[in-house]
Amino acid sequence: DQQVKQNSPSLSVQEGRISILNCDYTNSMFDYFLWYKKYPAEGPTFLISISSIKDKNEDGRFTVFLNKSAKHLSLHIVPSQPGDSAVYFCAASEGYGNKLVFGAGTILRVKS
Amino acid sequence: EPEVTQTPSHQVTQMGQEVILRCVPISNHLYFYWYRQILGQKVEFLVSFYNNEISEKSEIFDDQFSVERPDGSNFTLKIRSTKLEDSAMYFCASANEGLRNEQFFGPGTRLTVL
């Protein structure tokens, strides 16, 4: 099942710089997209979401961009902090309250 | 801040045994889910539960699996006869009506089947 793909297994960024995590999807019926952060031995923690009627959503240091024609979304973290180091999952759903389909995750390392 | 809790944090069982994984969702939430993550693989959906019934289940969720919300606060996942390949991290999640469509995840139960 490759409906949601995160092609970069890892990303390393200097503290204070921008982190850009990418996600592609194939199912055009997805209408909600979410980003989760996960530390080892913990459950995924919700970061930010966007519905398909928008192309950008911002919450503090986190911004998600959605390009429906390219079936692509990205998460921007500005400025990156060492505490942001974690695994980031992209997820998508068809309809509100329905199951989430997850990507494989990207390990982000923010170096101080 | 309200959170989803799960017990036990780690369960070790013999193949063929029954296990029950327990979850306490956030109290005013209406949607409930189980997901699992086999080591090195994606987080994958198992089942969703709404209005006291299963709303969707994956092909993984066969007759060996069942869910219950026995008392209005707990949400359980039962595996009747565990297999080696059931070894995974099991996450419970809950959600409520809202604009963001986010699901809140518990810390997970690590199930090891020997």
GROMACS .gro file of C-alpha atoms in nm:
model
  226
    1ASP     CA    1   0.000   0.000   0.000
    2GLN     CA    2   0.185   0.307  -0.126
    3GLN     CA    3  -0.092   0.563  -0.118
    4VAL     CA    4   0.117   0.798   0.097
    5LYS     CA    5   0.488   0.823   0.032
    6GLN     CA    6   0.768   0.998   0.214
    7ASN     CA    7   1.067   0.943  -0.009
    8SER     CA    8   1.332   1.088   0.220
    9PRO     CA    9   1.412   0.850   0.506
   10SER     CA   10   1.612   1.117   0.686
   11LEU     CA   11   1.696   1.487   0.689
   12SER     CA   12   1.966   1.673   0.877
   13VAL     CA   13   1.936   2.049   0.936
   14GLN     CA   14   2.130   2.309   1.130
   15GLU     CA   15   1.958   2.473   1.424
   16GLY     CA   16   1.786   2.795   1.322
   17ARG     CA   17   1.749   2.695   0.958
   18ILE     CA   18   1.440   2.576   0.777
   19SER     CA   19   1.341   2.208   0.771
   20ILE     CA   20   1.131   2.097   0.475
   21LEU     CA   21   0.970   1.755   0.486
   22ASN     CA   22   0.792   1.624   0.181
   23CYS     CA   23   0.507   1.385   0.119
   24ASP     CA   24   0.336   1.258  -0.196
   25TYR     CA   25   0.006   1.079  -0.229
   26THR     CA   26  -0.172   0.890  -0.502
   27ASN     CA   27  -0.533   0.873  -0.385
   28SER     CA   28  -0.722   1.175  -0.518
   29MET     CA   29  -1.006   1.103  -0.275
   30PHE     CA   30  -0.795   1.210   0.024
   31ASP     CA   31  -0.931   1.535   0.161
   32TYR     CA   32  -0.750   1.572   0.494
   33PHE     CA   33  -0.376   1.568   0.540
   34LEU     CA   34  -0.195   1.564   0.872
   35TRP     CA   35   0.156   1.571   1.007
   36TYR     CA   36   0.255   1.383   1.320
   37LYS     CA   37   0.577   1.382   1.516
   38LYS     CA   38   0.696   1.071   1.697
   39TYR     CA   39   0.965   1.017   1.956
   40PRO     CA   40   1.094   0.665   2.036
   41ALA     CA   41   0.867   0.469   2.271
   42GLU     CA   42   0.587   0.725   2.237
   43GLY     CA   43   0.276   0.749   2.024
   44PRO     CA   44   0.249   0.989   1.730
   45THR     CA   45   0.174   1.348   1.834
   46PHE     CA   46  -0.041   1.566   1.611
   47LEU     CA   47   0.134   1.871   1.469
   48ILE     CA   48  -0.077   2.032   1.202
   49SER     CA   49  -0.338   1.946   0.942
   50ILE     CA   50  -0.483   2.086   0.623
   51SER     CA   51  -0.802   2.013   0.435
   52SER     CA   52  -0.809   1.985   0.059
   53ILE     CA   53  -0.995   2.313   0.023
   54LYS     CA   54  -0.686   2.501   0.139
   55ASP     CA   55  -0.334   2.524   0.008
   56LYS     CA   56  -0.161   2.650   0.319
   57ASN     CA   57  -0.204   2.628   0.693
   58GLU     CA   58   0.024   2.784   0.949
   59ASP     CA   59   0.063   2.725   1.322
   60GLY     CA   60   0.355   2.897   1.488
   61ARG     CA   61   0.680   2.757   1.349
   62PHE     CA   62   0.496   2.496   1.143
   63THR     CA   63   0.345   2.553   0.799
   64VAL     CA   64   0.193   2.290   0.574
   65PHE     CA   65   0.158   2.348   0.201
   66LEU     CA   66  -0.071   2.143  -0.019
   67ASN     CA   67  -0.039   2.117  -0.397
   68LYS     CA   68  -0.340   1.915  -0.509
   69SER     CA   69  -0.251   1.912  -0.877
   70ALA     CA   70   0.087   1.756  -0.793
   71LYS     CA   71  -0.058   1.545  -0.509
   72HIS     CA   72   0.217   1.678  -0.290
   73LEU     CA   73   0.239   1.833   0.052
   74SER     CA   74   0.523   1.966   0.257
   75LEU     CA   75   0.587   2.065   0.615
   76HIS     CA   76   0.809   2.363   0.684
   77ILE     CA   77   0.960   2.417   1.027
   78VAL     CA   78   1.113   2.761   1.080
   79PRO     CA   79   1.332   2.804   1.273
   80SER     CA   80   1.434   2.446   1.343
   81GLN     CA   81   1.527   2.360   1.701
   82PRO     CA   82   1.714   2.060   1.845
   83GLY     CA   83   1.392   1.952   2.020
   84ASP     CA   84   1.234   1.907   1.676
   85SER     CA   85   1.454   1.602   1.618
   86ALA     CA   86   1.208   1.315   1.579
   87VAL     CA   87   1.037   1.101   1.316
   88TYR     CA   88   0.777   1.294   1.115
   89PHE     CA   89   0.484   1.112   0.959
   90CYS     CA   90   0.259   1.239   0.687
   91ALA     CA   91  -0.095   1.095   0.699
   92ALA     CA   92  -0.410   1.133   0.494
   93SER     CA   93  -0.776   1.042   0.519
   94GLU     CA   94  -1.084   1.029   0.301
   95GLY     CA   95  -1.350   1.214   0.488
   96TYR     CA   96  -1.368   1.339   0.841
   97GLY     CA   97  -1.315   1.085   1.119
   98ASN     CA   98  -1.202   0.809   0.887
   99LYS     CA   99  -0.886   0.602   0.905
  100LEU     CA  100  -0.547   0.763   0.859
  101VAL     CA  101  -0.312   0.626   0.595
  102PHE     CA  102   0.048   0.691   0.698
  103GLY     CA  103   0.370   0.743   0.510
  104ALA     CA  104   0.686   0.563   0.617
  105GLY     CA  105   0.820   0.862   0.807
  106THR     CA  106   1.123   1.091   0.781
  107ILE     CA  107   1.381   1.111   1.060
  108LEU     CA  108   1.466   1.476   1.121
  109ARG     CA  109   1.790   1.562   1.301
  110VAL     CA  110   1.844   1.922   1.399
  111LYS     CA  111   2.206   1.989   1.485
  112SER     CA  112   2.302   2.258   1.733
  113GLU     CA  113  -0.408   1.828   2.906
  114PRO     CA  114  -0.627   1.522   2.842
  115GLU     CA  115  -0.450   1.226   2.687
  116VAL     CA  116  -0.510   0.874   2.563
  117THR     CA  117  -0.369   0.609   2.795
  118GLN     CA  118  -0.288   0.247   2.717
  119THR     CA  119  -0.211  -0.056   2.931
  120PRO     CA  120   0.004  -0.253   2.953
  121SER     CA  121   0.304  -0.077   2.805
  122HIS     CA  122   0.458  -0.414   2.715
  123GLN     CA  123   0.291  -0.752   2.685
  124VAL     CA  124   0.476  -1.077   2.624
  125THR     CA  125   0.270  -1.381   2.532
  126GLN     CA  126   0.305  -1.728   2.389
  127MET     CA  127   0.183  -1.802   2.039
  128GLY     CA  128  -0.179  -1.915   2.046
  129GLN     CA  129  -0.267  -1.728   2.364
  130GLU     CA  130  -0.532  -1.459   2.389
  131VAL     CA  131  -0.434  -1.102   2.472
  132ILE     CA  132  -0.640  -0.796   2.556
  133LEU     CA  133  -0.492  -0.453   2.500
  134ARG     CA  134  -0.660  -0.173   2.690
  135CYS     CA  135  -0.707   0.192   2.608
  136VAL     CA  136  -0.876   0.482   2.781
  137PRO     CA  137  -0.959   0.741   2.513
  138ILE     CA  138  -1.005   1.110   2.585
  139SER     CA  139  -1.336   1.139   2.769
  140ASN     CA  140  -1.551   1.344   2.532
  141HIS     CA  141  -1.424   1.183   2.213
  142LEU     CA  142  -1.658   0.996   1.981
  143TYR     CA  143  -1.429   0.817   1.735
  144PHE     CA  144  -1.193   0.539   1.837
  145TYR     CA  145  -0.922   0.358   1.647
  146TRP     CA  146  -0.657   0.090   1.671
  147TYR     CA  147  -0.340   0.102   1.463
  148ARG     CA  148  -0.026  -0.105   1.475
  149GLN     CA  149   0.335  -0.062   1.369
  150ILE     CA  150   0.546  -0.368   1.304
  151LEU     CA  151   0.914  -0.292   1.363
  152GLY     CA  152   1.060  -0.110   1.065
  153GLN     CA  153   0.725  -0.073   0.890
  154LYS     CA  154   0.456   0.191   0.854
  155VAL     CA  155   0.185   0.266   1.105
  156GLU     CA  156  -0.114   0.074   0.968
  157PHE     CA  157  -0.483   0.101   1.040
  158LEU     CA  158  -0.667  -0.189   1.202
  159VAL     CA  159  -1.017  -0.074   1.297
  160SER     CA  160  -1.232   0.228   1.370
  161PHE     CA  161  -1.527   0.242   1.608
  162TYR     CA  162  -1.805   0.498   1.624
  163ASN     CA  163  -2.148   0.503   1.783
  164ASN     CA  164  -2.084   0.168   1.951
  165GLU     CA  165  -2.003  -0.021   1.637
  166ILE     CA  166  -1.718  -0.089   1.399
  167SER     CA  167  -1.723   0.172   1.124
  168GLU     CA  168  -1.434   0.034   0.921
  169LYS     CA  169  -1.178  -0.246   0.946
  170SER     CA  170  -0.872  -0.338   0.745
  171GLU     CA  171  -0.796  -0.676   0.593
  172ILE     CA  172  -0.558  -0.734   0.884
  173PHE     CA  173  -0.853  -0.723   1.124
  174ASP     CA  174  -0.973  -1.078   1.071
  175ASP     CA  175  -1.181  -1.305   1.293
  176GLN     CA  176  -0.896  -1.329   1.545
  177PHE     CA  177  -0.943  -0.963   1.634
  178SER     CA  178  -1.228  -0.795   1.816
  179VAL     CA  179  -1.291  -0.461   1.981
  180GLU     CA  180  -1.516  -0.356   2.264
  181ARG     CA  181  -1.613  -0.048   2.453
  182PRO     CA  182  -1.749  -0.226   2.757
  183ASP     CA  183  -1.817   0.057   3.001
  184GLY     CA  184  -1.818   0.389   2.816
  185SER     CA  185  -1.460   0.470   2.907
  186ASN     CA  186  -1.238   0.177   2.809
  187PHE     CA  187  -1.174   0.063   2.454
  188THR     CA  188  -1.017  -0.279   2.416
  189LEU     CA  189  -0.855  -0.480   2.140
  190LYS     CA  190  -0.862  -0.857   2.179
  191ILE     CA  191  -0.651  -1.099   1.979
  192ARG     CA  192  -0.792  -1.447   2.034
  193SER     CA  193  -0.503  -1.665   1.922
  194THR     CA  194  -0.184  -1.470   1.877
  195LYS     CA  195   0.062  -1.543   1.598
  196LEU     CA  196   0.429  -1.455   1.575
  197GLU     CA  197   0.346  -1.193   1.311
  198ASP     CA  198   0.117  -1.011   1.555
  199SER     CA  199   0.428  -0.883   1.733
  200ALA     CA  200   0.409  -0.506   1.693
  201MET     CA  201   0.345  -0.177   1.867
  202TYR     CA  202  -0.030  -0.126   1.901
  203PHE     CA  203  -0.161   0.229   1.920
  204CYS     CA  204  -0.504   0.339   2.028
  205ALA     CA  205  -0.634   0.674   1.907
  206SER     CA  206  -0.943   0.884   1.961
  207ALA     CA  207  -1.095   1.187   1.793
  208ASN     CA  208  -1.380   1.428   1.830
  209GLU     CA  209  -1.581   1.660   1.611
  210GLY     CA  210  -1.368   1.953   1.500
  211LEU     CA  211  -1.208   2.125   1.210
  212ARG     CA  212  -0.863   1.977   1.225
  213ASN     CA  213  -0.957   1.606   1.194
  214GLU     CA  214  -0.674   1.512   1.424
  215GLN     CA  215  -0.658   1.179   1.602
  216PHE     CA  216  -0.492   1.170   1.943
  217PHE     CA  217  -0.269   0.869   1.994
  218GLY     CA  218  -0.180   0.683   2.308
  219PRO     CA  219   0.177   0.581   2.395
  220GLY     CA  220   0.126   0.231   2.258
  221THR     CA  221   0.149  -0.126   2.384
  222ARG     CA  222   0.443  -0.332   2.264
  223LEU     CA  223   0.317  -0.686   2.200
  224THR     CA  224   0.578  -0.959   2.177
  225VAL     CA  225   0.458  -1.304   2.069
  226LEU     CA  226   0.705  -1.587   2.138
   0.00000   0.00000   0.00000
